[in-house]
C-alpha atoms as one frame of an Amber mdcrd trajectory, in Angstrom:
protein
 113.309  27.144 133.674 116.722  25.841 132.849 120.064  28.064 132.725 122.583
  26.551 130.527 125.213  29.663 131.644 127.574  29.344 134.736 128.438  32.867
 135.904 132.201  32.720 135.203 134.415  34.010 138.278 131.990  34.958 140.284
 133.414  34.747 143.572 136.471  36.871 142.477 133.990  39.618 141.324 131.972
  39.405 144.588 135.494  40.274 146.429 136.196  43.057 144.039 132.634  44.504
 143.592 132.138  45.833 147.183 129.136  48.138 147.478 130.472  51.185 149.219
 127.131  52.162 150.531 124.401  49.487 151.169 121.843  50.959 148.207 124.688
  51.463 145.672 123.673  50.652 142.339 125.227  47.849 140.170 125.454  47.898
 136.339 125.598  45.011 134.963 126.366  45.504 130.773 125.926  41.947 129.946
 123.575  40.272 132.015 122.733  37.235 130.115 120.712  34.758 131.899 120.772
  36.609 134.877 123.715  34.330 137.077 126.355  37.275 138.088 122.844  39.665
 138.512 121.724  36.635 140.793 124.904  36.126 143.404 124.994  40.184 143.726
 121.500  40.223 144.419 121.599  37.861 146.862 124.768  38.786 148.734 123.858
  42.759 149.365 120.100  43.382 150.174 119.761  46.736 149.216 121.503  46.945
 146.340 119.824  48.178 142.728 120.356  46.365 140.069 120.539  47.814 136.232
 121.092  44.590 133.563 121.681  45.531 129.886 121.250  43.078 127.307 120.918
  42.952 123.376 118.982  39.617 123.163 115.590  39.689 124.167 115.589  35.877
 124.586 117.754  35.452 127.412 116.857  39.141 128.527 113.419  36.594 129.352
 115.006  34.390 130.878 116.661  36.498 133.369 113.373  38.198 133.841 112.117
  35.236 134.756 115.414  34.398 136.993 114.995  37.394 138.919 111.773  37.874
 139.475 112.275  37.276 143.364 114.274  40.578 143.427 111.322  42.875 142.306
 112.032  46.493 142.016 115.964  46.025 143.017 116.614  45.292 139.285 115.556
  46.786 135.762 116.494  45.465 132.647 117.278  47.609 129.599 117.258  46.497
 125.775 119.609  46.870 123.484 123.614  46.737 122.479 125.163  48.013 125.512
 127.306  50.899 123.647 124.055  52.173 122.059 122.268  51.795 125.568 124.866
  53.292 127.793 125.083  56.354 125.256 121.879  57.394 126.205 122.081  56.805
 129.985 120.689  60.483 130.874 117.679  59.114 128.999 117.222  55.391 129.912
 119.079  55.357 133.251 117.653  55.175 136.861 116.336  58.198 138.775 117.567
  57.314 142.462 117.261  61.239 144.042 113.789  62.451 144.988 112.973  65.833
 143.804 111.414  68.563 146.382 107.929  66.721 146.138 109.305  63.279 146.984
 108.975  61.662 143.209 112.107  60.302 141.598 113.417  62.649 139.383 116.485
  64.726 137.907 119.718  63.135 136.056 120.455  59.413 135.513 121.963  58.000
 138.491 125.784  57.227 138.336 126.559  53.313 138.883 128.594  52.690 141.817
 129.519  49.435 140.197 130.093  48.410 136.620 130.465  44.784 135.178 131.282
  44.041 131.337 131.146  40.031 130.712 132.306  39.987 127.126 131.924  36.034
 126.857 128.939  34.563 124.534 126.534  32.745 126.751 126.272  29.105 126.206
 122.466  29.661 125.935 123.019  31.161 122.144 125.470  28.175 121.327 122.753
  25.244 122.976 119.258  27.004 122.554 119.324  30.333 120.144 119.168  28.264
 117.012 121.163  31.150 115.484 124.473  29.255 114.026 126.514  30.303 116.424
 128.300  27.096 116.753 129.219  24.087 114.346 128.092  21.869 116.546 124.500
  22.176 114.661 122.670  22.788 112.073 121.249  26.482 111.778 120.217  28.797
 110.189 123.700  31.073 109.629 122.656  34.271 111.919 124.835  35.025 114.749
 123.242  38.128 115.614 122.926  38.951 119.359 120.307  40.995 118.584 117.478
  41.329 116.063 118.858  45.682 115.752 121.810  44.060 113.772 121.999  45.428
 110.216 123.270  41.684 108.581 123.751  38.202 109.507 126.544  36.042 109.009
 124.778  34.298 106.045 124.304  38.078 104.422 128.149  39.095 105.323 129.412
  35.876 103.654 126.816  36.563 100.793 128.029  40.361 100.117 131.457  40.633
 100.997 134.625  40.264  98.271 136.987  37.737  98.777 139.488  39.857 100.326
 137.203  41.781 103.191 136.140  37.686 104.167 139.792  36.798 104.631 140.772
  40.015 106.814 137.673  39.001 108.837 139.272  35.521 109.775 142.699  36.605
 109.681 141.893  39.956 111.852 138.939  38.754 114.338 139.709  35.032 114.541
 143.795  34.862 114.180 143.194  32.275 111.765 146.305  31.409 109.660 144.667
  29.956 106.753 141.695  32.613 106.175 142.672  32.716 102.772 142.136  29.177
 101.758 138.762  29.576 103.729 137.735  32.852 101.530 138.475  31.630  98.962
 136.426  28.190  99.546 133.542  30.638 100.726 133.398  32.377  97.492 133.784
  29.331  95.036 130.723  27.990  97.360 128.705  30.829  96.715 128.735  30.851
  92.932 126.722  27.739  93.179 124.411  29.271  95.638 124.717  30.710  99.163
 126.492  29.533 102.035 122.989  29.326 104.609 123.699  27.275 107.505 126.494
  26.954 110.397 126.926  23.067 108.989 127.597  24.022 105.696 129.991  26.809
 106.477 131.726  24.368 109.195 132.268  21.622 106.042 133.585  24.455 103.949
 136.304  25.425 106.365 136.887  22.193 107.037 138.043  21.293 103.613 139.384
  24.107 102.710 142.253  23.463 105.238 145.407  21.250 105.621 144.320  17.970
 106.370 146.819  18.150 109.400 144.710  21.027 110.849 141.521  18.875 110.901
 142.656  16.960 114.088 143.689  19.656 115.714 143.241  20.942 119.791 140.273
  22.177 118.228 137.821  22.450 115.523 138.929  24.063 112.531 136.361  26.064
 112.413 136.491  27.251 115.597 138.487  30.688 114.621 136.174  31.119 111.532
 132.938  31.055 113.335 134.399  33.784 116.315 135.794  36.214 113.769 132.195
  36.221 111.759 130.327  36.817 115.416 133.069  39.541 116.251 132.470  41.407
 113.097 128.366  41.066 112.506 127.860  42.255 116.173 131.061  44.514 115.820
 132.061  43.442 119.109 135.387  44.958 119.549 134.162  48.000 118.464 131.078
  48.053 121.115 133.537  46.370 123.890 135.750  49.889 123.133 133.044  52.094
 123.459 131.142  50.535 125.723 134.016  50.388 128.360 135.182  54.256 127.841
 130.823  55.190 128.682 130.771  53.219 131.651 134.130  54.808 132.868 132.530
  58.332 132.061 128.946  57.594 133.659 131.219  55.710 136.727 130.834  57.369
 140.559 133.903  58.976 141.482 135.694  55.675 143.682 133.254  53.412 141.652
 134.822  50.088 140.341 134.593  48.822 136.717 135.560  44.877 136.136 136.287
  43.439 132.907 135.965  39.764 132.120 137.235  38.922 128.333 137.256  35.489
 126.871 140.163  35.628 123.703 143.672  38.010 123.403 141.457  40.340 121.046
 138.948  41.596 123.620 141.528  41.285 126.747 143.437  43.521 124.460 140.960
  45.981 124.307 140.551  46.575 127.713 144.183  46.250 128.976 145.250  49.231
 126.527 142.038  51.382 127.269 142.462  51.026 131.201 146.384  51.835 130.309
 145.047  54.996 128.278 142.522  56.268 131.058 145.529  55.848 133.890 145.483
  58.577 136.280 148.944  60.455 136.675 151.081  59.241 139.604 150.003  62.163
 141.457 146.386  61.376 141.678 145.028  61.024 144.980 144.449  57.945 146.703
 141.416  58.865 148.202 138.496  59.175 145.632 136.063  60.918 147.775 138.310
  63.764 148.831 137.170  66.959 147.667 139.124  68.829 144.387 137.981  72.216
 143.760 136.226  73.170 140.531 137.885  72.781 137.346 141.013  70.962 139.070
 140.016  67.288 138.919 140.636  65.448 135.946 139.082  61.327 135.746 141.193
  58.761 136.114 141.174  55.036 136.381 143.415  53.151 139.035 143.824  49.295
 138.005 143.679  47.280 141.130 146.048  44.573 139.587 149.004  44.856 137.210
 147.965  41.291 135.076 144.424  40.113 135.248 143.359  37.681 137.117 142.008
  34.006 135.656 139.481  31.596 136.884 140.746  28.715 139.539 141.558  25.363
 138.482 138.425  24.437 140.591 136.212  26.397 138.809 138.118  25.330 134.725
 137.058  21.804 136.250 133.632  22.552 137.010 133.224  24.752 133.911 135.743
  24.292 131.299 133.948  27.410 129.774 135.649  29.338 131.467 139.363  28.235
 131.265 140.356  31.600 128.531 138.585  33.795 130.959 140.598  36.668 131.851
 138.985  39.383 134.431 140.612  43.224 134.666 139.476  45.881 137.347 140.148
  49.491 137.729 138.453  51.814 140.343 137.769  55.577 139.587 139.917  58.099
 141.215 140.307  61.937 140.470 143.600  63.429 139.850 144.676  66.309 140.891
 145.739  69.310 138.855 144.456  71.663 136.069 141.492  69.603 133.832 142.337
  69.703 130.378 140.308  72.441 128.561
């Protein structure tokens, strides 16, 4: 089988993601076709392997990627928000009970990645209008779960929800020209397919934006995937359940692809800070109702992919990767 995704820093997550303990499980929130899943795999022998993902296409394909790794990795369905929410239920059993079976609660991930980025396998192969590049049907759901397409949103929404859409979730400029283009369209019939929506934007635009860096309807398209697979939203929640379900000296990493996503994570690791006075060793004992959770961020500005790798795989050139590692503070816990 082909992979049409290129797992996007990967070296600089194989130097942050240290196992601390040679069977410490990995979770892996985004797994997509299976590449980041693949290098950990490889490089630490005994490490488990949990990979969340809300398409069950690719979900196959990194099946089928991983396959070598047998009972190292599981795969769970499903928006990882929704999944990680119900972690007690879903999640791996790692401690044997007093008869030797695997039992008791969910076992806490020693390692957490979040790749926010949209795989190039639903822009090239998931025939779901994700891009303008083609022809499709106007879907842009990650997942089959999702309550509307992009086609419904457009078909539904007034002219004034469409335009904060663009203007809010793709920092488009002119999102009112393009509402207002959407909705004239629609009164002749629905707006169906990612070709017809790219011609829409198109013209509804100053000529001198046509010839842009980039495709006019570049902004347009991300701001209708942000909002039919609420993606900020799930990126917010997401993040805070990992950092709850997170071993104590665990490490979370963060890779974000636009200024609206890297925003969410730089002021949610800023709000989960521990105090100055939390201790630098994350294994050290506190005493019962005197240790309050708290992230420590292992770099003040995140870090971005190497020219090298923006050569090999331009892809990856807005990538921008944040890290924190769980500590415990010291002091009273908040009641």
């Amino acid at each position: 089988m082909q992979y049409v995704h290129s797992p996007v820093m990967r070296d600089e997550l194989l130097a942050l993601l240290v196992p601390a303990r040679p069977d410490a499980l990995m979770l892996d929130c985004t797994l997509g076709e299976g590449g980041h899943a693949e290098a950990f795999l490889s490089r630490y022998p005994q490490l488990c392997y949990v990979g969340i993902d809300a398409d069950p296409g690719i979900q196959a394909k990194a099946r089928e990627r991983l396959a070598a790794f047998g009972e190292r990795v599981s795969f769970l369905s499903g928006y990882f928000d929704e999944v990680l929410r119900r972690w007690d239920e879903l999640g791996p059993r790692r401690h044997p009970d007093v008869s030797g079976a695997s039992g008791g609660a969910a076992a806490a991930p020693d390692l957490v990645l979040f790749d926010l980025g949209i795989s190039m396998h639903h822009f090239l192969e998931s025939g779901r209008g994700f891009g303008y590049a083609k022809d499709e049907a106007l879907d842009m759901r990650l997942s089959p779960a999702a309550p509307r397409s992009a086609a419904e949103l457009l078909a539904q929404e007034r002219e004034e929800e469409i335009a904060r859409i663009i203007f809010e979730f793709g920092e488009e400029r002119f999102s009112r020209r393009i509402a207002r283009a959407i909705v004239e369209a629609r009164r002749t019939g629905p707006v169906r397919t990612s070709a017809q929506l790219a011609e829409l934007v198109k013209s509804a635009v100053p000529a001198s934006y046509r010839h842009g860096r980039i495709h006019p309807a570049t902004r347009t398209f991300q701001a209708l995937r942000i909002a039919v697979n609420d993606e900020l939203g799930r990126a917010e929640r997401g993040i805070r359940e990992a950092i709850d379900l997170l071993a104590p000296g665990g490490v979370i990493a963060v890779i974000s692809f636009h200024s609206l996503e890297d925003r969410v994570v730089k002021l949610l690791f800023r709000s989960l800070r521990a105090s100055d006075d939390s201790t630098r060793n994350p294994y050290r004992p506190i005493p019962e109702g005197r240790g309050v959770a708290g992230l420590e961020l292992l770099f003040r500005k995140p870090l971005e992919p190497s020219a090298e790798e923006t050569a090999r795989n331009p892809a990856s050139r807005s990538a921008k990767l944040r890290a924190a590692r769980k500590v415990v503070a010291q002091g009273k816990a908040e009641s």
